[in-house]
Short mmCIF file of C-alpha atoms in Angstrom, two decimals:
data_model
loop_
_atom_site.label_atom_id
_atom_site.label_comp_id
_atom_site.label_asym_id
_atom_site.label_seq_id
_atom_site.Cartn_x
_atom_site.Cartn_y
_atom_site.Cartn_z
CA MET L 1 171.72 -38.88 156.56
CA SER L 2 173.45 -42.30 155.09
CA THR L 3 176.64 -42.01 152.84
CA THR L 4 176.89 -45.07 151.78
CA CYS L 5 176.52 -46.32 148.37
CA ALA L 6 177.05 -49.74 146.91
CA ALA L 7 177.92 -50.90 143.29
CA VAL L 8 176.22 -53.27 140.92
CA LEU L 9 178.05 -56.28 139.26
CA LEU L 10 177.04 -56.29 136.35
CA ILE L 11 180.37 -55.75 133.78
CA GLY L 12 179.21 -55.64 130.23
CA GLY L 13 181.43 -57.05 127.81
CA CYS L 14 181.39 -54.02 125.10
CA ALA L 15 185.11 -53.17 125.07
CA THR L 16 186.47 -52.24 121.50
CA ASP L 17 189.77 -52.45 119.82
CA THR L 18 190.29 -48.47 120.06
CA ASP L 19 193.98 -48.01 119.94
CA SER L 20 195.54 -48.03 123.65
CA THR L 21 198.11 -45.42 123.04
CA ALA L 22 196.10 -42.57 122.24
CA THR L 23 196.27 -39.12 123.55
CA THR L 24 193.26 -38.59 125.97
CA THR L 25 191.11 -35.72 123.85
CA THR L 26 187.76 -34.37 124.96
CA THR L 27 185.13 -35.93 123.30
CA PRO L 28 183.17 -33.73 121.32
CA ALA L 29 179.56 -33.91 121.18
CA PRO L 30 178.32 -36.08 117.93
CA GLU L 31 176.71 -34.38 115.27
CA ASN L 32 173.76 -36.57 115.43
CA CYS L 33 172.93 -36.16 118.74
CA VAL L 34 169.13 -36.99 120.00
CA PRO L 35 167.33 -34.89 122.55
CA VAL L 36 167.05 -36.37 125.93
CA THR L 37 164.18 -35.58 127.62
CA SER L 38 163.53 -38.25 130.10
CA THR L 39 163.41 -37.42 133.53
CA ASP L 40 162.93 -40.90 134.85
CA LEU L 41 166.11 -42.16 136.94
CA ALA L 42 165.32 -45.87 136.62
CA THR L 43 166.15 -45.42 133.20
CA GLU L 44 169.73 -44.62 131.94
CA ASP L 45 168.09 -41.70 129.53
CA GLY L 46 166.97 -40.19 132.73
CA TRP L 47 170.05 -40.00 134.24
CA ILE L 48 171.51 -38.65 131.01
CA GLY L 49 168.91 -36.20 130.62
CA LEU L 50 169.70 -35.08 134.39
CA ILE L 51 172.71 -33.50 132.93
CA ASP L 52 170.93 -31.17 130.18
CA GLN L 53 168.09 -30.37 132.92
CA ALA L 54 170.02 -29.56 135.65
CA PRO L 55 173.41 -28.84 134.53
CA ASP L 56 174.74 -26.68 137.44
CA THR L 57 174.43 -29.93 139.98
CA VAL L 58 176.63 -31.93 138.15
CA GLY L 59 180.18 -32.35 137.88
CA LEU L 60 181.59 -35.47 135.45
CA VAL L 61 184.45 -36.70 134.36
CA ILE L 62 184.85 -40.22 132.19
CA ASP L 63 188.22 -40.97 130.81
CA ASP L 64 188.12 -44.62 128.78
CA GLY L 65 191.60 -44.87 128.65
CA ARG L 66 191.85 -45.20 125.37
CA GLY L 67 192.08 -41.42 124.08
CA ARG L 68 188.27 -40.12 124.90
CA THR L 69 187.03 -38.27 127.67
CA VAL L 70 183.94 -36.58 128.30
CA GLU L 71 183.95 -33.49 130.93
CA HIS L 72 180.90 -31.71 132.69
CA ARG L 73 181.76 -28.88 134.84
CA ALA L 74 184.96 -31.12 135.88
CA ASP L 75 186.59 -28.53 137.73
CA GLN L 76 183.93 -27.11 139.93
CA GLU L 77 183.77 -27.79 143.91
CA GLN L 78 180.85 -29.99 144.85
CA VAL L 79 180.35 -31.98 148.02
CA LEU L 80 182.14 -35.52 147.95
CA ALA L 81 180.26 -37.37 150.57
CA SER L 82 181.55 -40.30 151.31
CA ALA L 83 183.29 -40.42 147.93
CA ILE L 84 185.98 -38.53 149.74
CA LYS L 85 187.18 -41.85 151.68
CA VAL L 86 189.59 -42.91 149.06
CA VAL L 87 191.86 -40.15 150.24
CA HIS L 88 192.02 -41.56 153.67
CA LEU L 89 191.94 -45.09 152.04
CA ALA L 90 195.55 -43.79 150.21
CA ALA L 91 196.92 -42.44 153.34
CA TYR L 92 196.18 -46.04 154.83
CA ALA L 93 197.78 -47.95 151.97
CA GLN L 94 200.83 -45.51 152.32
CA ALA L 95 201.27 -46.26 155.91
CA VAL L 96 201.02 -49.94 155.17
CA ALA L 97 203.47 -49.72 152.41
CA ASN L 98 205.97 -47.67 154.72
CA GLY L 99 205.71 -50.25 157.72
CA SER L 100 204.07 -47.52 159.84
CA ILE L 101 200.92 -49.71 160.33
CA ASP L 102 200.70 -53.38 160.35
CA PRO L 103 197.40 -54.30 158.41
CA ASN L 104 196.76 -57.41 160.95
CA GLU L 105 197.22 -54.98 163.91
CA GLN L 106 194.30 -55.60 166.55
CA VAL L 107 192.09 -52.67 167.51
CA SER L 108 189.75 -52.94 170.19
CA LEU L 109 185.96 -52.25 169.19
CA SER L 110 186.00 -49.25 171.73
CA ASP L 111 189.18 -47.27 169.76
CA TRP L 112 186.79 -47.91 166.98
CA GLU L 113 183.58 -47.11 168.21
CA ARG L 114 184.63 -43.58 170.19
CA TRP L 115 184.53 -42.09 166.53
CA TYR L 116 180.84 -43.66 165.48
CA VAL L 117 177.76 -41.81 165.93
CA PRO L 118 175.16 -44.09 166.18
CA GLY L 119 171.81 -43.62 164.03
CA THR L 120 173.31 -41.82 161.40
CA ASP L 121 174.82 -44.05 158.83
CA GLY L 122 171.88 -45.93 157.31
CA GLY L 123 173.12 -49.20 159.08
CA ALA L 124 176.77 -48.97 157.41
CA HIS L 125 178.62 -49.68 161.04
CA PRO L 126 176.14 -52.63 162.26
CA ASN L 127 176.28 -54.13 158.85
CA ALA L 128 180.07 -53.95 158.72
CA LEU L 129 179.99 -55.53 162.30
CA THR L 130 177.77 -58.40 160.84
CA ARG L 131 179.97 -58.95 158.00
CA LEU L 132 182.84 -59.13 160.03
CA GLY L 133 181.33 -61.88 162.33
CA ILE L 134 181.62 -59.43 165.15
CA ALA L 135 178.53 -59.54 167.65
CA ASN L 136 176.48 -56.43 167.99
CA SER L 137 173.47 -55.02 169.32
CA GLY L 138 172.08 -53.54 165.95
CA THR L 139 174.02 -49.97 166.79
CA ASN L 140 177.41 -51.26 168.66
CA ALA L 141 179.74 -54.07 169.40
CA THR L 142 178.33 -56.08 172.01
CA ASP L 143 181.77 -56.72 173.58
CA PRO L 144 183.42 -53.17 173.28
CA ASN L 145 186.62 -54.90 174.66
CA ALA L 146 186.76 -57.69 171.65
CA THR L 147 189.51 -56.61 168.68
CA VAL L 148 189.00 -56.47 164.84
CA ARG L 149 192.26 -56.29 162.28
CA ILE L 150 192.64 -52.50 161.17
CA ASP L 151 192.15 -53.59 157.63
CA ASP L 152 189.33 -55.19 158.17
CA MET L 153 188.13 -51.64 159.56
CA VAL L 154 189.18 -49.97 156.31
CA SER L 155 187.44 -52.51 154.31
CA ALA L 156 183.91 -51.61 156.40
CA MET L 157 185.01 -47.57 155.44
CA ILE L 158 184.94 -48.99 151.70
CA GLN L 159 182.14 -51.45 151.40
CA GLU L 160 179.88 -50.72 153.91
CA SER L 161 181.14 -46.77 154.16
CA ASP L 162 181.62 -46.80 157.81
CA ASN L 163 181.72 -43.31 158.67
CA SER L 164 183.82 -43.78 162.07
CA VAL L 165 187.19 -45.08 160.64
CA PRO L 166 188.05 -42.39 158.45
CA ASP L 167 188.35 -39.99 161.94
CA TYR L 168 189.91 -43.27 163.39
CA LEU L 169 192.38 -42.99 160.53
CA ARG L 170 192.54 -39.44 160.84
CA TYR L 171 193.70 -39.67 164.59
CA ARG L 172 195.97 -42.24 163.83
CA LEU L 173 197.93 -40.87 161.26
CA GLY L 174 197.86 -37.27 161.47
CA ASP L 175 196.29 -34.55 159.06
CA GLN L 176 199.60 -34.56 157.27
CA ALA L 177 199.98 -38.03 156.32
CA ILE L 178 196.24 -37.68 154.93
CA ILE L 179 197.37 -34.40 153.03
CA ASP L 180 200.65 -36.13 151.67
CA ALA L 181 198.31 -38.92 150.55
CA ALA L 182 195.79 -36.68 148.48
CA ALA L 183 198.79 -34.54 147.15
CA THR L 184 200.53 -37.75 146.03
CA GLY L 185 197.31 -38.19 144.00
CA GLY L 186 197.58 -34.73 142.27
CA TRP L 187 194.97 -33.32 144.91
CA GLU L 188 197.11 -30.00 146.22
CA ASN L 189 195.68 -28.16 149.19
CA PHE L 190 193.51 -30.86 150.76
CA GLU L 191 191.65 -29.86 153.84
CA VAL L 192 190.71 -33.11 155.88
CA PRO L 193 187.40 -33.49 157.18
CA SER L 194 186.06 -34.80 159.81
CA LEU L 195 182.74 -36.93 159.21
CA VAL L 196 182.20 -36.96 163.07
CA THR L 197 181.64 -33.13 162.89
CA ASP L 198 180.05 -33.55 159.29
CA VAL L 199 177.23 -35.69 160.87
CA LEU L 200 176.95 -33.65 164.27
CA SER L 201 176.42 -30.52 162.25
CA LEU L 202 173.49 -31.71 160.43
CA PHE L 203 171.66 -31.75 163.83
CA ASP L 204 173.12 -28.58 165.48
CA PRO L 205 175.12 -26.50 162.87
CA ALA L 206 176.72 -24.52 165.89
CA LEU L 207 178.75 -27.97 166.40
CA ALA L 208 180.40 -27.15 163.26
CA ASP L 209 182.00 -23.95 164.28
CA GLY L 210 185.44 -23.42 165.25
CA ASN L 211 188.06 -26.05 165.34
CA ARG L 212 186.20 -29.12 163.78
CA TRP L 213 188.25 -31.69 164.66
CA ASP L 214 188.86 -30.70 168.49
CA THR L 215 184.73 -31.10 168.38
CA ALA L 216 185.54 -34.83 166.79
CA GLN L 217 187.95 -35.55 169.53
CA LYS L 218 185.62 -34.05 171.90
CA TRP L 219 183.11 -36.66 170.74
CA ALA L 220 185.48 -39.31 170.89
CA PHE L 221 187.19 -38.58 174.40
CA ASP L 222 184.58 -36.62 176.48
CA PRO L 223 181.65 -38.73 177.78
CA GLN L 224 180.04 -35.81 179.14
CA PHE L 225 180.18 -33.80 175.70
CA ARG L 226 178.50 -36.43 174.20
CA GLU L 227 175.91 -37.26 176.48
CA GLN L 228 175.29 -33.21 176.10
CA VAL L 229 174.96 -33.40 172.53
CA ASN L 230 172.98 -36.33 172.56
CA ALA L 231 170.23 -34.64 174.95
CA THR L 232 169.93 -31.72 172.78
CA VAL L 233 169.88 -32.91 169.07
CA GLN L 234 167.06 -32.90 166.89
CA LEU L 235 166.27 -34.52 163.57
CA PRO L 236 166.26 -31.87 161.01
CA THR L 237 163.48 -32.21 158.08
CA TYR L 238 165.26 -33.08 154.77
CA GLU L 239 165.08 -29.45 153.47
CA GLU L 240 167.74 -28.46 156.55
CA GLN L 241 169.83 -31.06 155.91
CA ALA L 242 170.58 -30.33 152.26
CA ALA L 243 171.19 -26.70 153.32
CA ARG L 244 173.82 -27.91 155.90
CA VAL L 245 175.38 -30.26 153.65
CA GLN L 246 176.04 -27.48 151.20
CA SER L 247 177.39 -25.13 153.73
CA THR L 248 179.14 -27.28 155.92
CA PHE L 249 180.77 -30.39 154.32
CA ARG L 250 183.90 -30.57 152.69
CA GLY L 251 184.16 -30.82 148.69
CA GLY L 252 186.16 -31.22 145.61
CA SER L 253 185.84 -31.69 141.88
CA ALA L 254 185.54 -34.53 139.37
CA GLU L 255 188.78 -33.82 138.39
CA GLN L 256 190.42 -34.21 141.38
CA LEU L 257 188.75 -36.85 142.25
CA ASN L 258 189.18 -38.80 139.25
CA GLY L 259 192.84 -37.80 139.39
CA MET L 260 193.18 -39.79 141.97
CA TYR L 261 191.45 -42.79 140.89
CA ARG L 262 194.01 -42.33 137.77
CA ALA L 263 196.62 -42.63 140.37
CA PHE L 264 195.97 -45.44 142.03
CA THR L 265 196.04 -47.51 138.75
CA ASP L 266 199.28 -46.23 136.75
CA GLY L 267 201.93 -46.86 139.72
CA THR L 268 201.84 -43.28 141.33
CA TYR L 269 201.31 -44.91 144.70
CA GLY L 270 204.22 -47.35 144.62
CA ALA L 271 203.41 -50.31 146.69
CA ALA L 272 200.47 -48.57 148.55
CA SER L 273 198.35 -49.17 144.87
CA ASP L 274 198.35 -52.90 146.05
CA VAL L 275 196.71 -52.26 149.29
CA ILE L 276 194.20 -49.39 147.65
CA LEU L 277 193.08 -51.97 144.63
CA ARG L 278 192.70 -54.81 146.99
CA GLN L 279 190.26 -52.69 149.03
CA LEU L 280 188.35 -51.08 145.96
CA GLU L 281 187.90 -54.04 143.93
CA TRP L 282 186.11 -55.89 146.58
CA GLN L 283 183.48 -57.41 144.17
CA PRO L 284 184.02 -59.49 141.16
CA ALA L 285 184.74 -57.59 138.01
CA GLY L 286 183.47 -60.21 135.47
CA ASP L 287 185.44 -61.93 132.62
CA SER L 288 186.01 -58.64 130.44
CA VAL L 289 188.22 -56.92 132.79
CA GLN L 290 190.90 -57.46 135.20
CA GLY L 291 189.56 -55.50 137.86
CA ILE L 292 186.88 -52.62 139.20
CA GLY L 293 186.97 -50.42 141.98
CA PHE L 294 184.61 -48.12 143.10
CA LYS L 295 183.41 -45.60 146.19
CA GLY L 296 180.24 -43.56 146.00
CA GLY L 297 178.63 -41.48 148.66
CA SER L 298 175.07 -39.83 149.67
CA LEU L 299 173.96 -37.16 151.81
CA ALA L 300 170.79 -35.22 151.62
CA GLY L 301 170.52 -33.43 147.92
CA VAL L 302 174.16 -34.94 147.11
CA LEU L 303 174.95 -38.54 145.31
CA THR L 304 178.38 -39.41 144.38
CA GLN L 305 180.36 -41.91 142.35
CA GLY L 306 183.89 -42.85 141.51
CA PHE L 307 185.23 -45.77 139.48
CA GLU L 308 188.50 -47.41 138.04
CA LEU L 309 188.15 -50.08 135.49
CA ARG L 310 191.18 -52.14 134.68
CA ARG L 311 191.14 -53.87 131.32
CA ASN L 312 193.06 -57.10 130.69
CA ASP L 313 194.87 -55.29 127.87
CA GLY L 314 196.40 -52.90 130.41
CA THR L 315 194.14 -49.79 129.67
CA VAL L 316 192.44 -48.30 132.67
CA ALA L 317 189.14 -46.30 132.61
CA THR L 318 188.36 -43.81 135.27
CA ALA L 319 185.21 -41.90 136.06
CA VAL L 320 183.64 -39.62 138.84
CA TRP L 321 180.03 -38.29 138.74
CA LEU L 322 178.85 -35.77 141.16
CA ILE L 323 175.29 -34.51 142.23
CA ASP L 324 173.92 -32.17 144.42
CA ASP L 325 170.91 -30.11 144.95
CA LEU L 326 168.59 -32.98 144.64
CA PRO L 327 164.86 -31.54 146.01
CA ALA L 328 163.27 -34.74 148.15
CA ASP L 329 161.60 -36.54 145.55
CA ARG L 330 164.45 -36.66 143.32
CA PHE L 331 166.52 -37.55 145.94
CA ASP L 332 164.46 -40.50 146.96
CA GLN L 333 164.33 -41.91 143.27
CA ALA L 334 168.06 -41.36 142.83
CA MET L 335 168.61 -43.51 146.04
CA ALA L 336 166.39 -46.15 144.88
CA ASP L 337 167.87 -46.22 141.09
CA PHE L 338 171.42 -45.24 141.33
CA GLY L 339 172.16 -48.98 140.57
CA VAL L 340 171.18 -47.78 137.20
CA GLN L 341 173.61 -44.77 136.82
CA GLN L 342 176.16 -46.91 138.14
CA GLN L 343 175.56 -49.20 135.34
CA LEU L 344 175.46 -46.01 132.88
CA ILE L 345 178.90 -45.36 134.44
CA ILE L 346 180.44 -48.98 133.88
CA GLU L 347 178.94 -48.88 129.98
CA ALA L 348 180.41 -45.49 129.53
CA MET L 349 183.92 -46.78 130.36
CA GLN L 350 183.58 -49.32 128.15
CA SER L 351 181.84 -48.28 125.03
CA PRO L 352 182.41 -45.47 122.73
CA ASP L 353 178.51 -45.43 121.93
CA VAL L 354 177.60 -45.00 125.44
CA LEU L 355 179.96 -42.28 125.87
CA ASP L 356 179.00 -40.40 122.83
CA ARG L 357 174.99 -40.39 124.50
CA ILE L 358 176.57 -38.50 127.49
CA ALA L 359 179.00 -36.56 125.58
CA CYS L 360 175.79 -35.08 123.42
CA VAL L 361 174.75 -33.51 126.98
CA ALA L 362 177.73 -32.82 128.69
#
């Protein structure tokens, strides 16, 4: 039930001299398209073929920032998994920019971990603790009274995809701050998720009934409720998890998420953009680009990717690729080879030829 997703580091030097002032237009399918029949997700053709072979499971926007874009079901809502955390990042960044949060503020590990559901994040939380030099037992921090900078907590949400930080930020900032952050990026009527309740609902769908934020706060502040849940939950099958993900998790469209990435890079967020890009662009970008930021996610049946790529010439490419309804065997292969997909996305943002290959099936 992991919602983590890392990114590859390879940035190809395949940028072109396309006019950076061109108006963005939907890229038509090239006339010389070759059918893509591969189903092997260890290859780029396999990922491209997935769009053609299972079109109703894919939402896609790739905007090269030089006047060309490819879309497929861009306006259709799909489960976003951890890709949705960039909205929480934007709200945090706005709070830092307006002075309501000091990024160097120290937060106790107990306040962080009250929003943590152990054993449900693929090791994201303990991996984050280890990276930050915080002693831990492999699940929780050894000393709950120890403290950590809030900015480092946010880095755990982006880098390891820690699931507890978004609900912590929701509790600190309030729903309206997160709704407003989404609206700044053009995403109107954003429904704030609770990752705590989402995760708990995988074990018991009844926990998603009623007010989901109330359930999350009971988990955080009511030890008796937590003990009761821990005593009764059972690990569901993959098929049960996938069905519950589709029925209970918050979603959005590739178009909405891509709009956020575009807004992160075009000055829409003002001073908050510096915080957002610093967190998103935590890996080296390579010589051909100024910066590359990303946030992905995965849940049973779901794999999501979001990217922004800032070139040295001032142009910006963005991309969002959402996939759902993956059967167990295909999901396992996707998780083993999602680095191939990520490299394909990076290439498509930079190379017209690769973008054309995707346009042939989109």
